[in-house]
């Protein structure tokens, strides 16, 4: 909340009596209520905020801790607004998955109108963001109803790219520097796939979605992709598969040969991600291709046929503007992809934009971009089907996946809303095991970098034994 309201500030905790500009927070328990209070001192003026809850409503220890955190956050939020800070579009919400809070109200039996009203009032969310959330929540609840207790998603991470983009903080190695690591990486990946498939098969887990991401999977050669897809088919029972996505994000990696290999293995969705259709902005973010290359890549996908297309855009990139973003939208909509994902630039640690302090559009301009995107996409027949937020996101906004009717991507909904277990394989893969019913979950992380992944593959494969341990607890097996 501090970072949302005061993005240029970082907390400090000095010794001794508080003085000067500061934020003092107290949490107190009375006979009937627990109360959080915040005193904010700015420029010699004092502003206060309070939030309280009835003790009887707090529940068990974990629930009480969560609710007390929310009280502290709301007290800070109210003090900051009284000090004149601009109200964030997501109000007092700071979490990654705002949809979960709205969905909880819908599951309690409230109608959409009443759930939306309570959501807006409780968290001070703008009506526009609440409407986005409701659209995505409808898709989440539809997806949840379609899943069985044994259904899981598979993720395969390929941490290689042709070059590293300036905004990227993902674990990805430029193939210019690490081409020799690809064969041993793929050999290690085959071992992990075998270990994960053995655990899934023994438990009767049923993959319903495969998502191959990275990095850029299509950095691999056609022969390497063919081998990888074949291993997945041989190890896992994919007979219940409902969708198969491969990120072909960089147009400079997409060839007809690779596309035909993917289609032959049942891939029915690819990402062709321009991020922008401005050549100047592409150059600023370190992409060695042009907007024309994106169009050519999409033409190759359509010529092969049988694959829906997602296109990612980023609002707030260096050298971009509201007018430039509008021009990108026009070009992308003319290409008529089935999905469009609109990201807000997030200044993550490790990205070159952060390291180089590149000038980027301010929050007001980013807001203009996102408002325009929402209006234009709705007019073109797209609807939001998932959304999430991140730390250090420009203006405190969100990422939204938009879809044409019938093309919502199940994997994206499942991973963002934690609807089922995700069995991840590959460098930096994050397996997330979700207990049916109670939502209990654990993560299993693979080493991030290719060399570490290759060297630690035995341990990574051994960790797959924890899948069986997890499902055996409390009758989940």
Short mmCIF file of C-alpha atoms in Angstrom, two decimals:
data_model
loop_
_atom_site.label_atom_id
_atom_site.label_comp_id
_atom_site.label_asym_id
_atom_site.label_seq_id
_atom_site.Cartn_x
_atom_site.Cartn_y
_atom_site.Cartn_z
CA UNK A 1 0.00 0.00 0.00
CA UNK A 2 2.89 2.32 0.76
CA UNK A 3 4.37 1.69 -2.68
CA UNK A 4 0.98 2.24 -4.32
CA UNK A 5 0.35 5.58 -2.63
CA UNK A 6 3.93 6.83 -2.45
CA UNK A 7 5.70 5.13 -5.39
CA UNK A 8 8.87 7.22 -5.04
CA UNK A 9 9.27 6.38 -1.34
CA UNK A 10 10.77 3.37 0.44
CA UNK A 11 10.13 2.54 4.10
CA UNK A 12 12.79 3.25 6.73
CA UNK A 13 12.65 2.19 10.36
CA UNK A 14 14.84 4.55 12.45
CA UNK A 15 15.66 3.92 16.09
CA UNK A 16 14.29 6.12 18.84
CA UNK A 17 11.28 8.41 19.00
CA UNK A 18 9.56 9.02 15.63
CA UNK A 19 9.96 12.55 14.29
CA UNK A 20 9.77 14.47 11.02
CA UNK A 21 7.77 13.12 8.08
CA UNK A 22 6.52 9.69 9.02
CA UNK A 23 3.74 7.15 9.17
CA UNK A 24 2.86 5.71 12.60
CA UNK A 25 0.72 2.58 12.67
CA UNK A 26 -0.99 0.99 15.66
CA UNK A 27 -3.12 -2.12 15.99
CA UNK A 28 -5.16 -2.42 19.19
CA UNK A 29 -7.62 -4.96 20.53
CA UNK A 30 -10.58 -3.96 22.69
CA UNK A 31 -13.30 -6.06 24.24
CA UNK A 32 -15.44 -6.11 21.12
CA UNK A 33 -13.34 -4.73 18.25
CA UNK A 34 -9.83 -4.70 16.83
CA UNK A 35 -8.77 -1.31 15.44
CA UNK A 36 -5.93 -0.16 13.20
CA UNK A 37 -4.95 3.51 13.23
CA UNK A 38 -2.48 5.42 11.11
CA UNK A 39 -0.96 8.86 11.72
CA UNK A 40 0.64 10.38 8.63
CA UNK A 41 2.83 13.47 9.06
CA UNK A 42 3.66 15.35 5.83
CA UNK A 43 5.04 18.89 5.53
CA UNK A 44 4.24 19.51 9.18
CA UNK A 45 0.55 18.58 8.75
CA UNK A 46 -1.02 15.57 10.44
CA UNK A 47 -3.55 13.21 8.84
CA UNK A 48 -5.17 10.18 10.39
CA UNK A 49 -7.00 7.08 9.23
CA UNK A 50 -8.77 4.27 11.09
CA UNK A 51 -10.28 0.88 10.28
CA UNK A 52 -11.87 -1.61 12.65
CA UNK A 53 -13.65 -4.97 12.75
CA UNK A 54 -15.74 -6.87 15.26
CA UNK A 55 -13.61 -9.46 17.06
CA UNK A 56 -16.20 -12.17 16.49
CA UNK A 57 -15.82 -11.76 12.72
CA UNK A 58 -12.09 -12.49 12.64
CA UNK A 59 -12.28 -16.30 12.60
CA UNK A 60 -9.25 -18.54 13.22
CA UNK A 61 -5.61 -17.50 13.58
CA UNK A 62 -4.81 -17.38 9.87
CA UNK A 63 -8.04 -15.57 9.02
CA UNK A 64 -7.46 -13.11 11.87
CA UNK A 65 -3.95 -12.34 10.63
CA UNK A 66 -5.23 -11.71 7.10
CA UNK A 67 -8.05 -9.45 8.28
CA UNK A 68 -5.76 -7.48 10.61
CA UNK A 69 -3.38 -6.89 7.71
CA UNK A 70 -6.31 -5.52 5.74
CA UNK A 71 -7.26 -3.21 8.62
CA UNK A 72 -3.73 -1.81 8.78
CA UNK A 73 -3.71 -1.32 5.01
CA UNK A 74 -7.09 0.45 5.06
CA UNK A 75 -5.99 2.76 7.86
CA UNK A 76 -2.90 3.74 5.83
CA UNK A 77 -5.04 4.20 2.73
CA UNK A 78 -7.52 6.52 4.46
CA UNK A 79 -4.81 8.65 6.03
CA UNK A 80 -3.05 9.06 2.68
CA UNK A 81 -6.27 10.08 0.88
CA UNK A 82 -6.93 12.68 3.57
CA UNK A 83 -3.41 13.98 2.90
CA UNK A 84 -4.39 14.59 -0.72
CA UNK A 85 -2.87 11.56 -2.40
CA UNK A 86 -4.64 10.62 -5.63
CA UNK A 87 -7.04 7.73 -5.22
CA UNK A 88 -5.70 4.61 -7.04
CA UNK A 89 -8.03 3.07 -9.62
CA UNK A 90 -7.96 -0.18 -7.61
CA UNK A 91 -8.68 1.69 -4.39
CA UNK A 92 -7.38 -0.10 -1.30
CA UNK A 93 -6.61 -3.33 -3.19
CA UNK A 94 -2.96 -4.27 -3.53
CA UNK A 95 -3.13 -8.01 -4.27
CA UNK A 96 -2.28 -9.82 -7.49
CA UNK A 97 -5.73 -11.41 -7.90
CA UNK A 98 -8.55 -8.91 -7.21
CA UNK A 99 -11.02 -11.27 -8.90
CA UNK A 100 -10.81 -13.69 -5.97
CA UNK A 101 -12.44 -11.15 -3.67
CA UNK A 102 -15.32 -10.51 -6.05
CA UNK A 103 -15.77 -14.21 -6.76
CA UNK A 104 -16.01 -14.88 -3.02
CA UNK A 105 -19.03 -12.59 -2.86
CA UNK A 106 -20.63 -14.29 -5.86
CA UNK A 107 -20.09 -17.69 -4.24
CA UNK A 108 -21.73 -16.41 -1.06
CA UNK A 109 -24.91 -16.17 -3.10
CA UNK A 110 -25.03 -12.47 -3.91
CA UNK A 111 -26.29 -11.53 -7.36
CA UNK A 112 -23.86 -9.78 -9.69
CA UNK A 113 -25.24 -6.31 -9.01
CA UNK A 114 -25.12 -6.69 -5.23
CA UNK A 115 -21.69 -8.39 -5.28
CA UNK A 116 -20.33 -5.57 -7.43
CA UNK A 117 -21.79 -2.91 -5.11
CA UNK A 118 -20.26 -4.52 -2.04
CA UNK A 119 -16.92 -4.99 -3.80
CA UNK A 120 -16.78 -1.30 -4.78
CA UNK A 121 -17.82 -0.09 -1.33
CA UNK A 122 -15.54 -2.39 0.66
CA UNK A 123 -12.37 -1.80 -1.35
CA UNK A 124 -13.06 1.65 -2.87
CA UNK A 125 -12.43 0.29 -6.37
CA UNK A 126 -13.37 2.45 -9.34
CA UNK A 127 -16.55 1.30 -11.16
CA UNK A 128 -14.54 0.80 -14.37
CA UNK A 129 -12.05 -1.58 -12.71
CA UNK A 130 -14.84 -3.38 -10.86
CA UNK A 131 -16.62 -3.98 -14.19
CA UNK A 132 -13.38 -5.44 -15.63
CA UNK A 133 -13.15 -7.67 -12.60
CA UNK A 134 -16.74 -8.90 -12.97
CA UNK A 135 -16.21 -9.82 -16.63
CA UNK A 136 -13.11 -11.84 -15.74
CA UNK A 137 -14.84 -13.42 -12.72
CA UNK A 138 -17.61 -14.77 -14.95
CA UNK A 139 -15.00 -16.61 -17.01
CA UNK A 140 -13.22 -17.82 -13.88
CA UNK A 141 -16.37 -19.34 -12.44
CA UNK A 142 -17.23 -20.92 -15.79
CA UNK A 143 -13.74 -22.46 -16.00
CA UNK A 144 -13.87 -23.66 -12.38
CA UNK A 145 -17.18 -25.42 -13.01
CA UNK A 146 -15.66 -27.26 -15.99
CA UNK A 147 -12.75 -28.78 -14.04
CA UNK A 148 -12.63 -32.13 -12.30
CA UNK A 149 -10.61 -32.86 -9.15
CA UNK A 150 -7.95 -34.73 -11.14
CA UNK A 151 -7.56 -32.06 -13.83
CA UNK A 152 -4.20 -30.30 -14.05
CA UNK A 153 -2.35 -27.98 -16.44
CA UNK A 154 1.17 -28.56 -17.76
CA UNK A 155 3.74 -25.79 -18.21
CA UNK A 156 7.00 -26.24 -20.13
CA UNK A 157 9.52 -23.42 -19.75
CA UNK A 158 12.13 -22.76 -22.46
CA UNK A 159 14.40 -20.00 -21.06
CA UNK A 160 16.00 -18.90 -24.33
CA UNK A 161 15.33 -15.88 -26.57
CA UNK A 162 17.00 -14.48 -29.70
CA UNK A 163 17.92 -11.34 -27.72
CA UNK A 164 16.88 -9.94 -24.34
CA UNK A 165 14.21 -7.21 -24.36
CA UNK A 166 14.81 -4.11 -22.27
CA UNK A 167 11.67 -4.55 -20.13
CA UNK A 168 12.25 -8.27 -19.47
CA UNK A 169 12.98 -9.66 -16.01
CA UNK A 170 12.16 -13.26 -16.92
CA UNK A 171 14.87 -15.86 -16.80
CA UNK A 172 15.91 -15.97 -20.44
CA UNK A 173 19.29 -16.44 -22.06
CA UNK A 174 20.13 -14.84 -25.38
CA UNK A 175 20.92 -17.63 -27.84
CA UNK A 176 23.67 -15.39 -29.19
CA UNK A 177 25.54 -16.17 -25.98
CA UNK A 178 24.22 -19.58 -25.00
CA UNK A 179 23.39 -21.60 -28.12
CA UNK A 180 25.61 -24.46 -26.87
CA UNK A 181 23.44 -24.81 -23.74
CA UNK A 182 20.26 -25.70 -25.65
CA UNK A 183 21.02 -29.42 -26.34
CA UNK A 184 22.04 -30.27 -22.73
CA UNK A 185 19.12 -28.21 -21.44
CA UNK A 186 16.67 -30.20 -23.57
CA UNK A 187 18.24 -33.48 -22.42
CA UNK A 188 17.73 -32.42 -18.80
CA UNK A 189 14.19 -31.28 -19.58
CA UNK A 190 13.36 -34.73 -20.94
CA UNK A 191 14.41 -36.21 -17.59
CA UNK A 192 12.14 -33.81 -15.70
CA UNK A 193 9.22 -34.49 -18.05
CA UNK A 194 9.63 -38.22 -17.36
CA UNK A 195 9.66 -37.64 -13.59
CA UNK A 196 6.61 -35.35 -13.65
CA UNK A 197 4.67 -37.69 -15.94
CA UNK A 198 5.41 -40.67 -13.70
CA UNK A 199 4.06 -38.80 -10.67
CA UNK A 200 0.98 -37.59 -12.57
CA UNK A 201 0.27 -41.04 -14.02
CA UNK A 202 0.52 -42.79 -10.66
CA UNK A 203 -2.02 -40.35 -9.21
CA UNK A 204 -4.36 -40.45 -12.20
CA UNK A 205 -3.96 -36.72 -12.80
CA UNK A 206 -5.45 -35.59 -16.10
CA UNK A 207 -3.74 -32.83 -18.14
CA UNK A 208 -6.36 -30.59 -19.73
CA UNK A 209 -4.03 -27.83 -20.93
CA UNK A 210 -0.42 -27.57 -22.09
CA UNK A 211 1.32 -24.20 -22.15
CA UNK A 212 4.86 -23.90 -23.51
CA UNK A 213 6.38 -20.56 -22.56
CA UNK A 214 9.68 -18.97 -21.71
CA UNK A 215 11.66 -17.21 -22.96
CA UNK A 216 10.63 -17.97 -26.50
CA UNK A 217 10.04 -21.67 -27.24
CA UNK A 218 10.27 -21.09 -30.99
CA UNK A 219 13.92 -20.15 -30.47
CA UNK A 220 14.34 -23.94 -30.72
CA UNK A 221 14.78 -25.49 -34.15
CA UNK A 222 11.93 -27.36 -35.85
CA UNK A 223 13.65 -30.67 -35.06
CA UNK A 224 14.06 -29.72 -31.39
CA UNK A 225 10.42 -28.69 -31.12
CA UNK A 226 9.36 -31.93 -32.79
CA UNK A 227 11.38 -33.98 -30.30
CA UNK A 228 10.08 -32.01 -27.29
CA UNK A 229 6.43 -32.34 -28.32
CA UNK A 230 6.93 -36.06 -29.02
CA UNK A 231 8.40 -36.62 -25.54
CA UNK A 232 5.44 -34.86 -23.94
CA UNK A 233 3.02 -37.06 -25.89
CA UNK A 234 4.89 -40.25 -25.04
CA UNK A 235 5.21 -39.50 -21.32
CA UNK A 236 1.85 -37.89 -20.51
CA UNK A 237 -1.64 -39.10 -21.31
CA UNK A 238 -2.91 -36.12 -23.31
CA UNK A 239 -6.19 -37.73 -24.37
CA UNK A 240 -8.25 -35.25 -22.30
CA UNK A 241 -6.36 -32.19 -23.54
CA UNK A 242 -8.61 -29.20 -24.26
CA UNK A 243 -5.98 -26.74 -25.50
CA UNK A 244 -2.28 -26.57 -26.40
CA UNK A 245 -0.48 -23.23 -26.45
CA UNK A 246 3.06 -22.39 -27.57
CA UNK A 247 4.51 -18.92 -27.19
CA UNK A 248 5.99 -18.01 -30.54
CA UNK A 249 6.35 -14.54 -29.11
CA UNK A 250 9.16 -13.22 -31.23
CA UNK A 251 8.29 -13.00 -34.94
CA UNK A 252 11.99 -13.41 -35.79
CA UNK A 253 11.76 -17.02 -34.53
CA UNK A 254 8.63 -18.09 -36.45
CA UNK A 255 9.05 -20.19 -39.59
CA UNK A 256 6.52 -22.19 -41.56
CA UNK A 257 8.46 -25.39 -40.80
CA UNK A 258 8.21 -24.82 -37.05
CA UNK A 259 4.52 -23.96 -37.27
CA UNK A 260 3.75 -27.13 -39.22
CA UNK A 261 5.61 -29.19 -36.61
CA UNK A 262 3.58 -27.60 -33.82
CA UNK A 263 0.29 -28.06 -35.63
CA UNK A 264 1.12 -31.69 -36.32
CA UNK A 265 1.44 -32.20 -32.57
CA UNK A 266 -1.95 -30.65 -31.85
CA UNK A 267 -0.92 -27.11 -30.93
CA UNK A 268 -4.03 -24.98 -31.43
CA UNK A 269 -2.93 -21.62 -30.03
CA UNK A 270 0.22 -19.55 -30.50
CA UNK A 271 1.32 -16.17 -29.22
CA UNK A 272 2.75 -13.73 -31.74
CA UNK A 273 3.69 -10.89 -29.44
CA UNK A 274 4.66 -7.55 -30.95
CA UNK A 275 4.34 -5.56 -27.65
CA UNK A 276 4.14 -2.55 -29.98
CA UNK A 277 3.70 -1.97 -33.71
CA UNK A 278 6.01 1.05 -33.66
CA UNK A 279 9.46 0.40 -35.13
CA UNK A 280 10.94 3.20 -33.01
CA UNK A 281 9.61 1.66 -29.79
CA UNK A 282 10.73 -1.82 -30.88
CA UNK A 283 14.24 -0.45 -31.30
CA UNK A 284 14.08 1.26 -27.90
CA UNK A 285 13.22 -2.00 -26.14
CA UNK A 286 15.91 -4.02 -27.90
CA UNK A 287 13.84 -6.04 -30.35
CA UNK A 288 15.62 -6.83 -33.59
CA UNK A 289 12.57 -7.00 -35.78
CA UNK A 290 10.05 -4.60 -37.28
CA UNK A 291 6.28 -4.27 -37.18
CA UNK A 292 6.24 -5.60 -40.74
CA UNK A 293 7.93 -8.77 -39.46
CA UNK A 294 5.02 -9.25 -37.03
CA UNK A 295 2.52 -9.05 -39.91
CA UNK A 296 4.56 -11.54 -41.94
CA UNK A 297 4.75 -13.96 -39.01
CA UNK A 298 1.01 -13.78 -38.50
CA UNK A 299 0.46 -14.47 -42.20
CA UNK A 300 2.56 -17.63 -41.82
CA UNK A 301 0.43 -18.75 -38.85
CA UNK A 302 -2.80 -18.19 -40.78
CA UNK A 303 -1.41 -20.00 -43.83
CA UNK A 304 -0.65 -23.11 -41.76
CA UNK A 305 -4.11 -22.82 -40.15
CA UNK A 306 -5.79 -24.44 -37.18
CA UNK A 307 -4.25 -22.16 -34.53
CA UNK A 308 -5.82 -19.31 -32.61
CA UNK A 309 -3.53 -16.32 -32.11
CA UNK A 310 -2.76 -14.25 -29.03
CA UNK A 311 -0.97 -10.91 -29.37
CA UNK A 312 0.60 -9.18 -26.36
CA UNK A 313 0.80 -5.40 -26.08
CA UNK A 314 2.48 -3.34 -23.36
CA UNK A 315 1.19 0.07 -22.29
CA UNK A 316 3.90 2.41 -21.05
CA UNK A 317 6.96 1.29 -23.03
CA UNK A 318 9.93 3.66 -23.48
CA UNK A 319 9.59 6.01 -26.46
CA UNK A 320 5.85 5.28 -26.72
CA UNK A 321 2.96 7.72 -26.33
CA UNK A 322 -0.82 7.60 -26.13
CA UNK A 323 -1.03 8.39 -29.85
CA UNK A 324 1.57 5.75 -30.66
CA UNK A 325 -0.26 3.16 -28.59
CA UNK A 326 -3.52 4.06 -30.38
CA UNK A 327 -1.80 3.44 -33.72
CA UNK A 328 -0.58 0.05 -32.46
CA UNK A 329 -4.12 -0.89 -31.44
CA UNK A 330 -5.44 0.00 -34.88
CA UNK A 331 -2.85 -2.22 -36.57
CA UNK A 332 -3.40 -5.15 -34.19
CA UNK A 333 -7.18 -5.04 -34.48
CA UNK A 334 -6.85 -5.08 -38.25
CA UNK A 335 -4.99 -8.41 -37.89
CA UNK A 336 -7.96 -9.83 -35.91
CA UNK A 337 -6.18 -12.11 -33.40
CA UNK A 338 -8.46 -14.27 -31.26
CA UNK A 339 -6.84 -12.98 -28.04
CA UNK A 340 -5.20 -9.67 -27.18
CA UNK A 341 -3.38 -9.33 -23.86
CA UNK A 342 -2.80 -5.75 -22.73
CA UNK A 343 -0.01 -5.53 -20.16
CA UNK A 344 0.96 -2.50 -18.15
CA UNK A 345 4.72 -1.98 -17.98
CA UNK A 346 6.07 -3.31 -14.69
CA UNK A 347 9.50 -2.02 -13.67
CA UNK A 348 10.89 -5.23 -12.23
CA UNK A 349 14.30 -5.80 -10.75
CA UNK A 350 16.73 -7.07 -13.34
CA UNK A 351 15.13 -5.44 -16.37
CA UNK A 352 17.35 -3.25 -18.52
CA UNK A 353 14.78 -0.41 -18.37
CA UNK A 354 15.26 -0.31 -14.59
CA UNK A 355 19.01 -0.56 -14.86
CA UNK A 356 19.30 2.16 -17.49
CA UNK A 357 16.57 4.46 -16.10
CA UNK A 358 15.03 4.83 -19.54
CA UNK A 359 12.36 7.57 -19.83
CA UNK A 360 8.88 6.06 -19.92
CA UNK A 361 5.34 7.49 -20.21
CA UNK A 362 3.89 8.74 -16.93
CA UNK A 363 0.91 7.21 -15.13
CA UNK A 364 -1.54 9.65 -16.71
CA UNK A 365 -0.50 8.68 -20.21
CA UNK A 366 -0.58 4.98 -19.33
CA UNK A 367 -4.13 5.46 -18.01
CA UNK A 368 -5.08 7.04 -21.34
CA UNK A 369 -3.62 4.03 -23.19
CA UNK A 370 -5.51 1.50 -21.07
CA UNK A 371 -8.81 3.39 -21.31
CA UNK A 372 -8.47 3.52 -25.07
CA UNK A 373 -7.57 -0.18 -25.23
CA UNK A 374 -10.64 -1.18 -23.22
CA UNK A 375 -13.01 0.87 -25.36
CA UNK A 376 -11.51 -0.19 -28.70
CA UNK A 377 -11.35 -3.88 -27.79
CA UNK A 378 -14.94 -3.99 -26.56
CA UNK A 379 -16.11 -2.26 -29.73
CA UNK A 380 -14.23 -4.89 -31.76
CA UNK A 381 -16.02 -7.76 -30.00
CA UNK A 382 -13.48 -8.71 -27.34
CA UNK A 383 -14.26 -9.25 -23.64
CA UNK A 384 -11.94 -9.52 -20.61
CA UNK A 385 -11.40 -13.12 -19.50
CA UNK A 386 -8.58 -12.86 -16.96
CA UNK A 387 -6.70 -10.10 -15.18
CA UNK A 388 -3.95 -9.76 -12.63
CA UNK A 389 -1.77 -7.10 -11.08
CA UNK A 390 1.94 -6.86 -10.27
CA UNK A 391 4.21 -4.88 -7.99
CA UNK A 392 5.96 -1.84 -9.44
CA UNK A 393 3.34 -1.60 -12.17
CA UNK A 394 3.09 1.82 -13.80
CA UNK A 395 0.18 3.74 -12.25
CA UNK A 396 -0.91 0.73 -10.16
CA UNK A 397 -3.00 -0.60 -13.06
CA UNK A 398 -3.38 -4.19 -14.31
CA UNK A 399 -2.81 -6.75 -17.07
CA UNK A 400 -5.93 -7.91 -18.90
CA UNK A 401 -6.47 -10.78 -21.31
CA UNK A 402 -9.16 -10.02 -23.90
CA UNK A 403 -10.82 -12.68 -26.02
CA UNK A 404 -13.25 -13.17 -28.83
CA UNK A 405 -16.22 -15.39 -27.99
CA UNK A 406 -15.17 -19.01 -27.53
CA UNK A 407 -11.40 -18.44 -27.37
CA UNK A 408 -10.72 -17.92 -23.64
CA UNK A 409 -7.45 -19.63 -22.70
CA UNK A 410 -8.05 -22.07 -19.84
CA UNK A 411 -4.41 -22.14 -18.72
CA UNK A 412 -4.28 -18.38 -18.17
CA UNK A 413 -7.42 -18.50 -16.05
CA UNK A 414 -6.24 -21.51 -14.05
CA UNK A 415 -2.82 -20.12 -13.19
CA UNK A 416 -4.06 -16.62 -12.34
CA UNK A 417 -7.02 -17.76 -10.26
CA UNK A 418 -5.37 -20.89 -8.79
CA UNK A 419 -8.15 -23.19 -10.00
CA UNK A 420 -6.05 -26.35 -10.32
CA UNK A 421 -2.50 -27.64 -10.00
CA UNK A 422 0.09 -26.51 -12.52
CA UNK A 423 2.83 -29.10 -13.15
CA UNK A 424 5.78 -27.09 -14.43
CA UNK A 425 8.88 -28.38 -16.16
CA UNK A 426 11.88 -26.47 -17.45
CA UNK A 427 14.23 -23.71 -16.29
CA UNK A 428 12.61 -21.54 -13.63
CA UNK A 429 9.46 -23.69 -13.77
CA UNK A 430 7.16 -23.13 -10.80
CA UNK A 431 4.98 -26.13 -10.04
CA UNK A 432 2.00 -25.02 -7.98
CA UNK A 433 -0.04 -27.75 -6.34
CA UNK A 434 -3.60 -26.78 -5.41
CA UNK A 435 -5.69 -28.95 -3.10
CA UNK A 436 -9.21 -29.48 -4.48
CA UNK A 437 -11.77 -27.91 -2.18
CA UNK A 438 -9.73 -25.99 0.39
CA UNK A 439 -7.24 -24.23 -1.91
CA UNK A 440 -4.23 -25.34 0.16
CA UNK A 441 -1.17 -25.00 -2.06
CA UNK A 442 2.60 -25.40 -2.22
CA UNK A 443 5.22 -24.45 -4.81
CA UNK A 444 8.12 -26.45 -6.19
CA UNK A 445 10.70 -24.30 -7.95
CA UNK A 446 13.22 -25.49 -10.53
CA UNK A 447 16.60 -23.68 -10.85
CA UNK A 448 16.26 -20.52 -12.89
CA UNK A 449 19.24 -20.39 -15.20
CA UNK A 450 20.08 -23.02 -17.85
CA UNK A 451 23.45 -23.98 -16.35
CA UNK A 452 21.95 -24.32 -12.86
CA UNK A 453 19.02 -26.26 -14.25
CA UNK A 454 21.25 -28.69 -16.14
CA UNK A 455 23.55 -29.20 -13.15
CA UNK A 456 20.70 -29.66 -10.68
CA UNK A 457 18.40 -31.86 -12.75
CA UNK A 458 18.67 -34.91 -10.46
CA UNK A 459 17.45 -32.91 -7.48
CA UNK A 460 14.70 -31.29 -9.58
CA UNK A 461 13.47 -34.73 -10.65
CA UNK A 462 13.54 -35.99 -7.05
CA UNK A 463 11.35 -33.06 -6.02
CA UNK A 464 8.58 -34.43 -8.23
CA UNK A 465 8.04 -37.04 -5.48
CA UNK A 466 6.46 -34.22 -3.48
CA UNK A 467 3.53 -34.25 -5.90
CA UNK A 468 2.45 -37.65 -4.58
CA UNK A 469 3.07 -36.54 -0.98
CA UNK A 470 0.86 -33.49 -1.48
CA UNK A 471 -2.03 -35.38 -3.03
CA UNK A 472 -1.87 -38.11 -0.40
CA UNK A 473 -2.52 -35.65 2.45
CA UNK A 474 -6.10 -35.25 3.62
CA UNK A 475 -7.38 -37.68 1.01
CA UNK A 476 -6.32 -35.66 -2.04
CA UNK A 477 -4.89 -38.74 -3.78
#
